[in-house]
């Protein structure tokens, strides 16, 4: 009887823990899927553990690659879409080879898209390595705005420079006029 009661208590605790785990998993999935950033989590073998739909949208991943767990074809597709494929791939390989490092950089794509990429190791509380998280944010509009601001700034500097030159010329002409006026008054007196 006591054995049955002990087993029943254990089963009840396991069910409660499983329910808590399901609740926490649902919360985590809701957070990941509601993010405006594209998120991909891979294990230490490079296999997809989790990702959100925004990841596929931002990186324009074709449907035949979306469902795959192995990161190889996804990585190849994204690499070929960048303006600097070799640089992109070297950085990915470096971060995979150095699991404790984080990385942040900007990616320029052939279609004009610019993404901010952040990557960090996924570690447990005891320090065990579970893989890597990759996060992508579209900063194309910000980069275009920065370029416009820079162009306007250069234009303003050029206009200021021209305005300054005009002011100097006006000052010189004024001084020359004063000298000529003085010569004119002197010649009239003579």
XYZ file of N, CA and C in Angstrom:
570
model
N 0.826 -1.185 0.000
C 0.000 0.000 0.000
C 0.884 1.268 0.000
N 1.882 1.261 0.880
C 2.751 2.431 0.951
C 3.510 2.618 -0.353
N 3.884 1.495 -0.971
C 4.573 1.572 -2.252
C 3.684 2.228 -3.301
N 2.417 1.836 -3.336
C 1.455 2.404 -4.286
C 1.267 3.889 -4.014
N 1.179 4.275 -2.758
C 1.040 5.695 -2.406
C 2.270 6.489 -2.822
N 3.459 5.935 -2.624
C 4.697 6.613 -3.013
C 4.765 6.785 -4.530
N 4.413 5.737 -5.254
C 4.409 5.803 -6.717
C 3.386 6.836 -7.183
N 2.224 6.864 -6.563
C 1.173 7.832 -6.926
C 1.663 9.253 -6.703
N 2.341 9.496 -5.582
C 2.897 10.842 -5.311
C 3.939 11.210 -6.362
N 4.807 10.246 -6.701
C 5.837 10.496 -7.705
C 5.218 10.808 -9.067
N 4.202 10.038 -9.437
C 3.520 10.269 -10.724
C 2.863 11.649 -10.718
N 2.266 12.027 -9.600
C 1.628 13.339 -9.491
C 2.667 14.451 -9.640
N 3.812 14.297 -8.998
C 4.885 15.296 -9.111
C 5.416 15.370 -10.537
N 5.580 14.227 -11.175
C 6.074 14.194 -12.557
C 5.075 14.865 -13.489
N 3.799 14.606 -13.300
C 2.765 15.248 -14.132
C 2.764 16.760 -13.925
N 2.912 17.191 -12.685
C 2.948 18.631 -12.396
C 4.179 19.268 -13.029
N 5.317 18.590 -12.941
C 6.551 19.111 -13.559
C 6.413 19.149 -15.071
N 5.803 18.133 -15.650
C 5.597 18.108 -17.101
C 4.668 19.239 -17.536
N 3.629 19.482 -16.774
C 2.709 20.579 -17.092
C 3.426 21.924 -16.992
N 4.247 22.095 -15.973
C 5.031 23.328 -15.815
C 5.991 23.496 -16.987
N 6.611 22.413 -17.410
C 7.512 22.449 -18.554
C 6.759 22.826 -19.828
N 5.573 22.275 -20.037
C 4.759 22.644 -21.213
C 4.396 24.118 -21.182
N 4.024 24.640 -20.002
C 3.665 26.051 -19.869
C 4.866 26.952 -20.186
N 6.018 26.621 -19.634
C 7.224 27.418 -19.890
C 7.649 27.333 -21.350
N 7.509 26.168 -21.961
C 7.835 26.004 -23.379
C 6.910 26.853 -24.246
N 5.617 26.853 -23.928
C 4.652 27.667 -24.682
C 4.981 29.148 -24.545
N 5.356 29.578 -23.351
C 5.739 30.974 -23.129
C 6.972 31.327 -23.948
N 7.981 30.469 -23.917
C 9.204 30.706 -24.678
C 8.919 30.762 -26.177
N 8.107 29.836 -26.677
C 7.765 29.832 -28.098
C 7.006 31.090 -28.486
N 6.112 31.563 -27.628
C 5.370 32.798 -27.902
C 6.323 33.985 -27.966
N 7.289 34.041 -27.059
C 8.268 35.133 -27.075
C 9.103 35.116 -28.349
N 9.592 33.949 -28.721
C 10.425 33.823 -29.915
C 9.627 34.183 -31.161
N 8.407 33.680 -31.273
C 7.607 33.928 -32.476
C 7.080 35.351 -32.574
N 7.000 36.070 -31.466
C 6.512 37.447 -31.529
C 7.638 38.455 -31.751
N 8.868 37.986 -31.791
C 10.010 38.880 -31.984
C 10.037 39.431 -33.404
N 10.439 40.684 -33.527
C 10.633 41.288 -34.845
C 11.955 40.849 -35.460
N 12.830 40.271 -34.634
C 14.112 39.758 -35.098
C 13.938 38.340 -35.613
N 14.771 37.971 -36.572
C 14.830 36.586 -37.010
C 15.719 35.828 -36.051
N 15.256 34.703 -35.557
C 15.996 33.936 -34.554
C 16.182 32.505 -35.037
N 17.409 32.024 -34.928
C 17.738 30.637 -35.244
C 18.627 30.114 -34.114
N 18.278 28.957 -33.587
C 19.096 28.294 -32.574
C 19.535 26.961 -33.149
N 20.840 26.707 -33.106
C 21.382 25.439 -33.590
C 22.146 24.762 -32.462
N 22.192 23.430 -32.510
C 22.983 22.717 -31.514
C 24.453 22.743 -31.925
N 25.318 22.117 -31.143
C 26.754 22.187 -31.438
C 27.146 21.412 -32.695
N 26.228 20.649 -33.289
C 26.494 19.994 -34.574
C 25.965 20.818 -35.749
N 25.403 21.981 -35.474
C 24.874 22.829 -36.543
C 23.472 22.468 -36.982
N 22.788 21.648 -36.213
C 21.416 21.275 -36.569
C 20.442 22.251 -35.919
N 19.415 22.612 -36.673
C 18.406 23.548 -36.184
C 17.671 22.951 -34.995
N 17.615 23.726 -33.908
C 16.870 23.329 -32.721
C 15.555 24.101 -32.682
N 15.641 25.392 -33.010
C 14.451 26.245 -33.004
C 14.698 27.441 -33.914
N 13.608 27.982 -34.409
C 13.681 29.225 -35.171
C 12.289 29.816 -35.235
N 12.223 31.114 -35.536
C 10.916 31.724 -35.718
C 10.676 31.987 -37.208
N 9.439 32.306 -37.540
C 9.087 32.554 -38.941
C 9.773 33.805 -39.476
N 10.028 34.772 -38.607
C 10.680 36.014 -39.023
C 12.068 35.727 -39.598
N 12.737 34.716 -39.091
C 14.052 34.339 -39.606
C 13.959 34.023 -41.104
N 12.998 33.184 -41.471
C 12.827 32.810 -42.879
C 12.452 34.012 -43.738
N 11.614 34.901 -43.196
C 11.199 36.095 -43.957
C 12.376 37.043 -44.181
N 13.123 37.332 -43.122
C 14.238 38.273 -43.239
C 15.317 37.780 -44.200
N 15.611 36.490 -44.127
C 16.683 35.938 -44.955
C 16.184 35.368 -46.275
N 14.849 35.495 -46.487
C 14.217 35.057 -47.743
C 14.539 33.602 -48.072
N 14.430 32.746 -47.034
C 14.727 31.321 -47.175
C 13.620 30.663 -48.000
N 13.967 29.941 -49.059
C 12.940 29.277 -49.873
C 12.256 28.141 -49.102
N 10.998 27.870 -49.445
C 10.218 26.851 -48.717
C 10.879 25.468 -48.652
N 11.591 25.060 -49.700
C 12.186 23.718 -49.680
C 13.339 23.604 -48.670
N 13.851 24.738 -48.194
C 14.926 24.722 -47.192
C 14.369 24.942 -45.787
N 13.242 25.631 -45.679
C 12.682 26.016 -44.383
C 12.533 24.842 -43.420
N 12.020 23.717 -43.871
C 11.721 22.607 -42.972
C 12.906 21.737 -42.599
N 14.065 22.005 -43.154
C 15.214 21.145 -42.891
C 15.836 21.432 -41.525
N 16.296 20.390 -40.867
C 16.938 20.543 -39.557
C 18.425 20.814 -39.686
N 19.050 20.311 -40.725
C 20.472 20.552 -40.921
C 20.673 21.966 -41.447
N 21.627 22.663 -40.886
C 21.866 24.074 -41.207
C 22.661 24.254 -42.497
N 23.197 23.181 -43.082
C 24.115 23.287 -44.212
C 23.503 23.992 -45.429
N 22.339 23.531 -45.877
C 21.728 24.113 -47.082
C 21.243 25.543 -46.811
N 20.743 25.800 -45.619
C 20.305 27.140 -45.224
C 21.506 28.093 -45.238
N 22.601 27.642 -44.670
C 23.826 28.448 -44.626
C 24.344 28.731 -46.031
N 24.314 27.722 -46.886
C 24.766 27.899 -48.270
C 23.893 28.916 -49.008
N 22.578 28.833 -48.817
C 21.670 29.766 -49.475
C 21.948 31.205 -49.033
N 22.049 31.421 -47.725
C 22.277 32.771 -47.195
C 23.650 33.276 -47.623
N 24.655 32.422 -47.579
C 26.008 32.812 -47.989
C 25.995 33.339 -49.414
N 25.339 32.636 -50.312
C 25.298 33.044 -51.723
C 24.483 34.305 -51.950
N 23.618 34.661 -51.010
C 22.795 35.873 -51.163
C 23.522 37.137 -50.697
N 24.646 36.976 -49.981
C 25.368 38.148 -49.467
C 26.288 38.736 -50.529
N 26.651 40.000 -50.323
C 27.586 40.658 -51.237
C 29.008 40.138 -51.062
N 29.336 39.681 -49.855
C 30.678 39.162 -49.557
C 30.569 37.749 -48.995
N 30.294 36.761 -49.861
C 30.075 35.393 -49.375
C 31.245 34.826 -48.575
N 32.469 35.058 -49.030
C 33.629 34.498 -48.338
C 33.759 35.071 -46.928
N 33.610 36.370 -46.802
C 33.695 37.027 -45.492
C 32.580 36.525 -44.569
N 31.382 36.399 -45.116
C 30.235 35.912 -44.346
C 30.514 34.513 -43.803
N 30.941 33.610 -44.684
C 31.177 32.224 -44.310
C 32.332 32.094 -43.317
N 33.393 32.869 -43.511
C 34.524 32.827 -42.583
C 34.093 33.206 -41.167
N 33.222 34.209 -41.060
C 32.776 34.645 -39.730
C 31.906 33.564 -39.071
N 31.029 32.950 -39.848
C 30.194 31.876 -39.314
C 31.074 30.723 -38.842
N 32.010 30.305 -39.674
C 32.891 29.197 -39.317
C 33.728 29.533 -38.085
N 34.183 30.768 -37.996
C 34.964 31.200 -36.839
C 34.135 31.070 -35.551
N 32.898 31.567 -35.603
C 32.053 31.498 -34.403
C 31.699 30.061 -34.037
N 31.493 29.202 -35.026
C 31.253 27.788 -34.727
C 32.498 27.151 -34.105
N 33.675 27.543 -34.572
C 34.926 26.990 -34.052
C 35.285 27.548 -32.677
N 34.707 28.677 -32.307
C 34.970 29.319 -31.010
C 33.638 29.456 -30.263
N 33.159 28.369 -29.680
C 31.811 28.335 -29.111
C 31.559 29.298 -27.948
N 32.602 29.827 -27.321
C 32.401 30.746 -26.200
C 32.301 32.210 -26.630
N 32.558 32.501 -27.896
C 32.578 33.885 -28.355
C 31.210 34.337 -28.867
N 30.978 35.641 -28.701
C 29.802 36.269 -29.298
C 30.279 37.089 -30.480
N 29.374 37.413 -31.361
C 29.741 38.203 -32.531
C 28.600 39.090 -32.969
N 28.973 40.248 -33.519
C 27.972 41.163 -34.053
C 28.561 41.850 -35.271
N 27.803 41.845 -36.358
C 28.253 42.511 -37.569
C 27.056 42.836 -38.457
N 27.342 43.573 -39.517
C 26.303 43.930 -40.480
C 26.519 43.124 -41.745
N 25.413 42.656 -42.316
C 25.457 41.858 -43.528
C 24.795 42.622 -44.661
N 25.524 42.790 -45.749
C 24.981 43.423 -46.947
C 24.616 42.329 -47.944
N 23.370 42.380 -48.399
C 22.888 41.381 -49.345
C 22.823 41.964 -50.750
N 22.871 41.082 -51.732
C 22.855 41.491 -53.135
C 21.603 42.273 -53.503
N 20.485 42.008 -52.821
C 19.233 42.702 -53.135
C 19.117 44.062 -52.437
N 20.173 44.493 -51.730
C 20.160 45.797 -51.066
C 19.772 45.750 -49.594
N 19.330 44.608 -49.125
C 18.960 44.455 -47.716
C 20.212 44.499 -46.845
N 20.087 45.133 -45.679
C 21.175 45.148 -44.702
C 20.614 44.601 -43.391
N 21.283 43.581 -42.863
C 20.854 42.979 -41.607
C 21.947 43.113 -40.559
N 21.515 43.363 -39.329
C 22.404 43.335 -38.171
C 22.361 41.896 -37.666
N 23.532 41.259 -37.557
C 23.596 39.860 -37.115
C 24.302 39.790 -35.762
N 23.658 39.099 -34.821
C 24.241 38.878 -33.503
C 24.229 37.386 -33.234
N 25.323 36.873 -32.692
C 25.395 35.451 -32.375
C 26.056 35.271 -31.019
N 25.528 34.328 -30.250
C 26.063 34.059 -28.917
C 25.921 32.575 -28.608
N 26.786 32.085 -27.712
C 26.661 30.687 -27.312
C 25.421 30.460 -26.455
N 24.870 29.257 -26.538
C 23.762 28.856 -25.664
C 24.375 27.920 -24.624
N 24.320 28.368 -23.384
C 24.937 27.614 -22.287
C 23.927 27.377 -21.180
N 24.064 26.239 -20.511
C 23.240 25.934 -19.352
C 23.813 26.604 -18.112
N 23.065 26.536 -17.035
C 23.503 27.151 -15.775
C 24.813 26.567 -15.270
N 25.052 25.295 -15.544
C 26.283 24.637 -15.088
C 27.414 24.811 -16.100
N 27.174 25.583 -17.166
C 28.217 25.856 -18.145
C 28.258 24.919 -19.335
N 27.360 23.946 -19.399
C 27.352 23.021 -20.523
C 26.945 23.763 -21.803
N 27.594 23.381 -22.895
C 27.371 24.033 -24.189
C 26.251 23.314 -24.928
N 25.197 24.075 -25.300
C 24.063 23.486 -26.018
C 24.029 23.865 -27.492
N 24.764 24.895 -27.877
C 24.745 25.321 -29.270
C 24.956 26.807 -29.394
N 24.297 27.402 -30.380
C 24.489 28.818 -30.685
C 23.174 29.422 -31.126
N 22.964 30.683 -30.740
C 21.792 31.429 -31.196
C 22.254 32.497 -32.180
N 21.504 32.628 -33.248
C 21.756 33.656 -34.268
C 20.522 34.541 -34.329
N 20.741 35.856 -34.248
C 19.628 36.804 -34.312
C 19.909 37.816 -35.429
N 18.872 38.097 -36.206
C 19.001 38.997 -37.352
C 17.940 40.088 -37.257
N 18.364 41.329 -37.507
C 17.443 42.467 -37.491
C 17.648 43.255 -38.787
N 16.542 43.592 -39.439
C 16.600 44.361 -40.679
C 16.891 45.826 -40.351
N 18.035 46.320 -40.828
C 18.416 47.723 -40.595
C 18.562 48.477 -41.923
N 17.912 47.959 -42.962
C 18.013 48.563 -44.284
C 17.543 50.014 -44.271
N 16.375 50.268 -43.708
C 15.844 51.647 -43.671
C 16.766 52.574 -42.896
N 17.282 52.087 -41.775
C 18.192 52.910 -40.973
C 19.447 53.258 -41.766
N 20.000 52.285 -42.489
C 21.203 52.532 -43.285
C 20.917 53.519 -44.420
N 19.742 53.397 -45.048
C 19.372 54.347 -46.104
C 19.222 55.751 -45.534
N 18.607 55.859 -44.370
C 18.434 57.163 -43.716
C 19.787 57.745 -43.339
N 20.677 56.918 -42.817
C 22.024 57.390 -42.469
C 22.758 57.901 -43.708
N 22.606 57.207 -44.827
C 23.255 57.631 -46.074
C 22.686 58.966 -46.548
N 21.361 59.145 -46.422
C 20.743 60.417 -46.812
C 21.226 61.545 -45.917
N 21.302 61.286 -44.624
C 21.770 62.303 -43.675
C 23.216 62.678 -43.989
N 24.034 61.678 -44.291
C 25.433 61.953 -44.628
C 25.539 62.789 -45.906
N 24.730 62.466 -46.910
C 24.745 63.238 -48.162
C 24.297 64.676 -47.910
N 23.235 64.843 -47.103
C 22.772 66.190 -46.778
C 23.816 66.960 -45.974
N 24.501 66.250 -45.096
C 25.559 66.877 -44.309
C 26.681 67.376 -45.212
N 27.090 66.558 -46.180
C 28.135 66.964 -47.131
C 27.676 68.169 -47.946
N 26.401 68.142 -48.348
C 25.834 69.254 -49.114
C 25.821 70.537 -48.279
N 25.459 70.416 -47.021
C 25.437 71.562 -46.114
C 26.839 72.122 -45.902
N 27.807 71.226 -45.745
C 29.197 71.675 -45.584
C 29.670 72.404 -46.834
N 29.343 71.863 -48.016
C 29.730 72.512 -49.268
C 29.064 73.883 -49.394
N 27.783 73.956 -49.032
C 27.074 75.244 -49.089
C 27.672 76.237 -48.100
N 27.998 75.759 -46.914
C 28.615 76.624 -45.906
C 29.964 77.123 -46.397
N 30.709 76.226 -47.032
C 32.016 76.597 -47.569
C 31.860 77.682 -48.637
N 30.890 77.478 -49.544
C 30.643 78.468 -50.596
C 30.159 79.780 -49.995
N 29.305 79.681 -48.996
C 28.807 80.879 -48.321
C 29.954 81.625 -47.651
N 30.853 80.888 -47.022
C 32.018 81.505 -46.377
C 32.908 82.180 -47.388
N 33.078 81.534 -48.555
C 33.902 82.147 -49.607
C 33.237 83.417 -50.121
N 31.918 83.408 -50.253
C 31.195 84.601 -50.710
C 31.336 85.722 -49.690
N 31.293 85.356 -48.410
C 31.433 86.358 -47.354
C 32.825 86.977 -47.379
N 33.846 86.139 -47.594
C 35.221 86.648 -47.689
C 35.341 87.576 -48.902
N 34.767 87.162 -50.030
C 34.830 87.987 -51.246
C 34.128 89.315 -51.023
N 32.990 89.286 -50.354
C 32.256 90.529 -50.053
C 33.096 91.431 -49.167
N 33.748 90.848 -48.193
C 34.590 91.626 -47.279
C 35.766 92.248 -48.029
N 36.400 91.437 -48.900
C 37.526 91.958 -49.690
C 37.057 93.086 -50.594
N 35.929 92.878 -51.280
C 35.393 93.929 -52.155
C 35.047 95.189 -51.360
N 34.531 95.007 -50.165
C 34.209 96.158 -49.313
C 35.488 96.926 -48.966
N 36.521 96.186 -48.596
C 37.789 96.841 -48.256
C 38.413 97.521 -49.474
N 38.344 96.858 -50.639
C 38.853 97.472 -51.869
C 38.044 98.723 -52.185
N 36.736 98.627 -51.970
C 35.870 99.800 -52.192
C 36.249 100.948 -51.273
N 36.551 100.647 -50.022
C 36.975 101.680 -49.076
C 38.257 102.339 -49.549
N 39.221 101.533 -50.014
C 40.488 102.091 -50.510
C 40.232 102.948 -51.736
N 39.423 102.448 -52.665
C 39.121 103.216 -53.880
C 38.369 104.507 -53.543
N 37.469 104.415 -52.587
C 36.738 105.600 -52.158
C 37.712 106.610 -51.576
N 38.663 106.141 -50.785
C 39.658 107.032 -50.197
C 40.508 107.645 -51.268
N 40.899 106.837 -52.279
C 41.688 107.374 -53.410
C 40.868 108.373 -54.179
N 39.591 108.098 -54.366
C 38.696 108.993 -55.093
C 38.554 110.317 -54.367
N 38.389 110.278 -53.043
C 38.260 111.518 -52.265
C 39.566 112.296 -52.336
N 40.682 111.586 -52.215
C 41.981 112.263 -52.275
C 42.216 112.892 -53.634
N 41.847 112.152 -54.714
C 42.056 112.719 -56.059
C 41.128 113.893 -56.310
N 39.944 113.895 -55.704
C 39.027 115.008 -55.863
C 39.593 116.227 -55.147
N 40.168 116.032 -54.005
C 40.755 117.149 -53.266
C 41.952 117.716 -54.000
N 42.705 116.860 -54.634
C 43.878 117.336 -55.361
C 43.392 118.108 -56.542
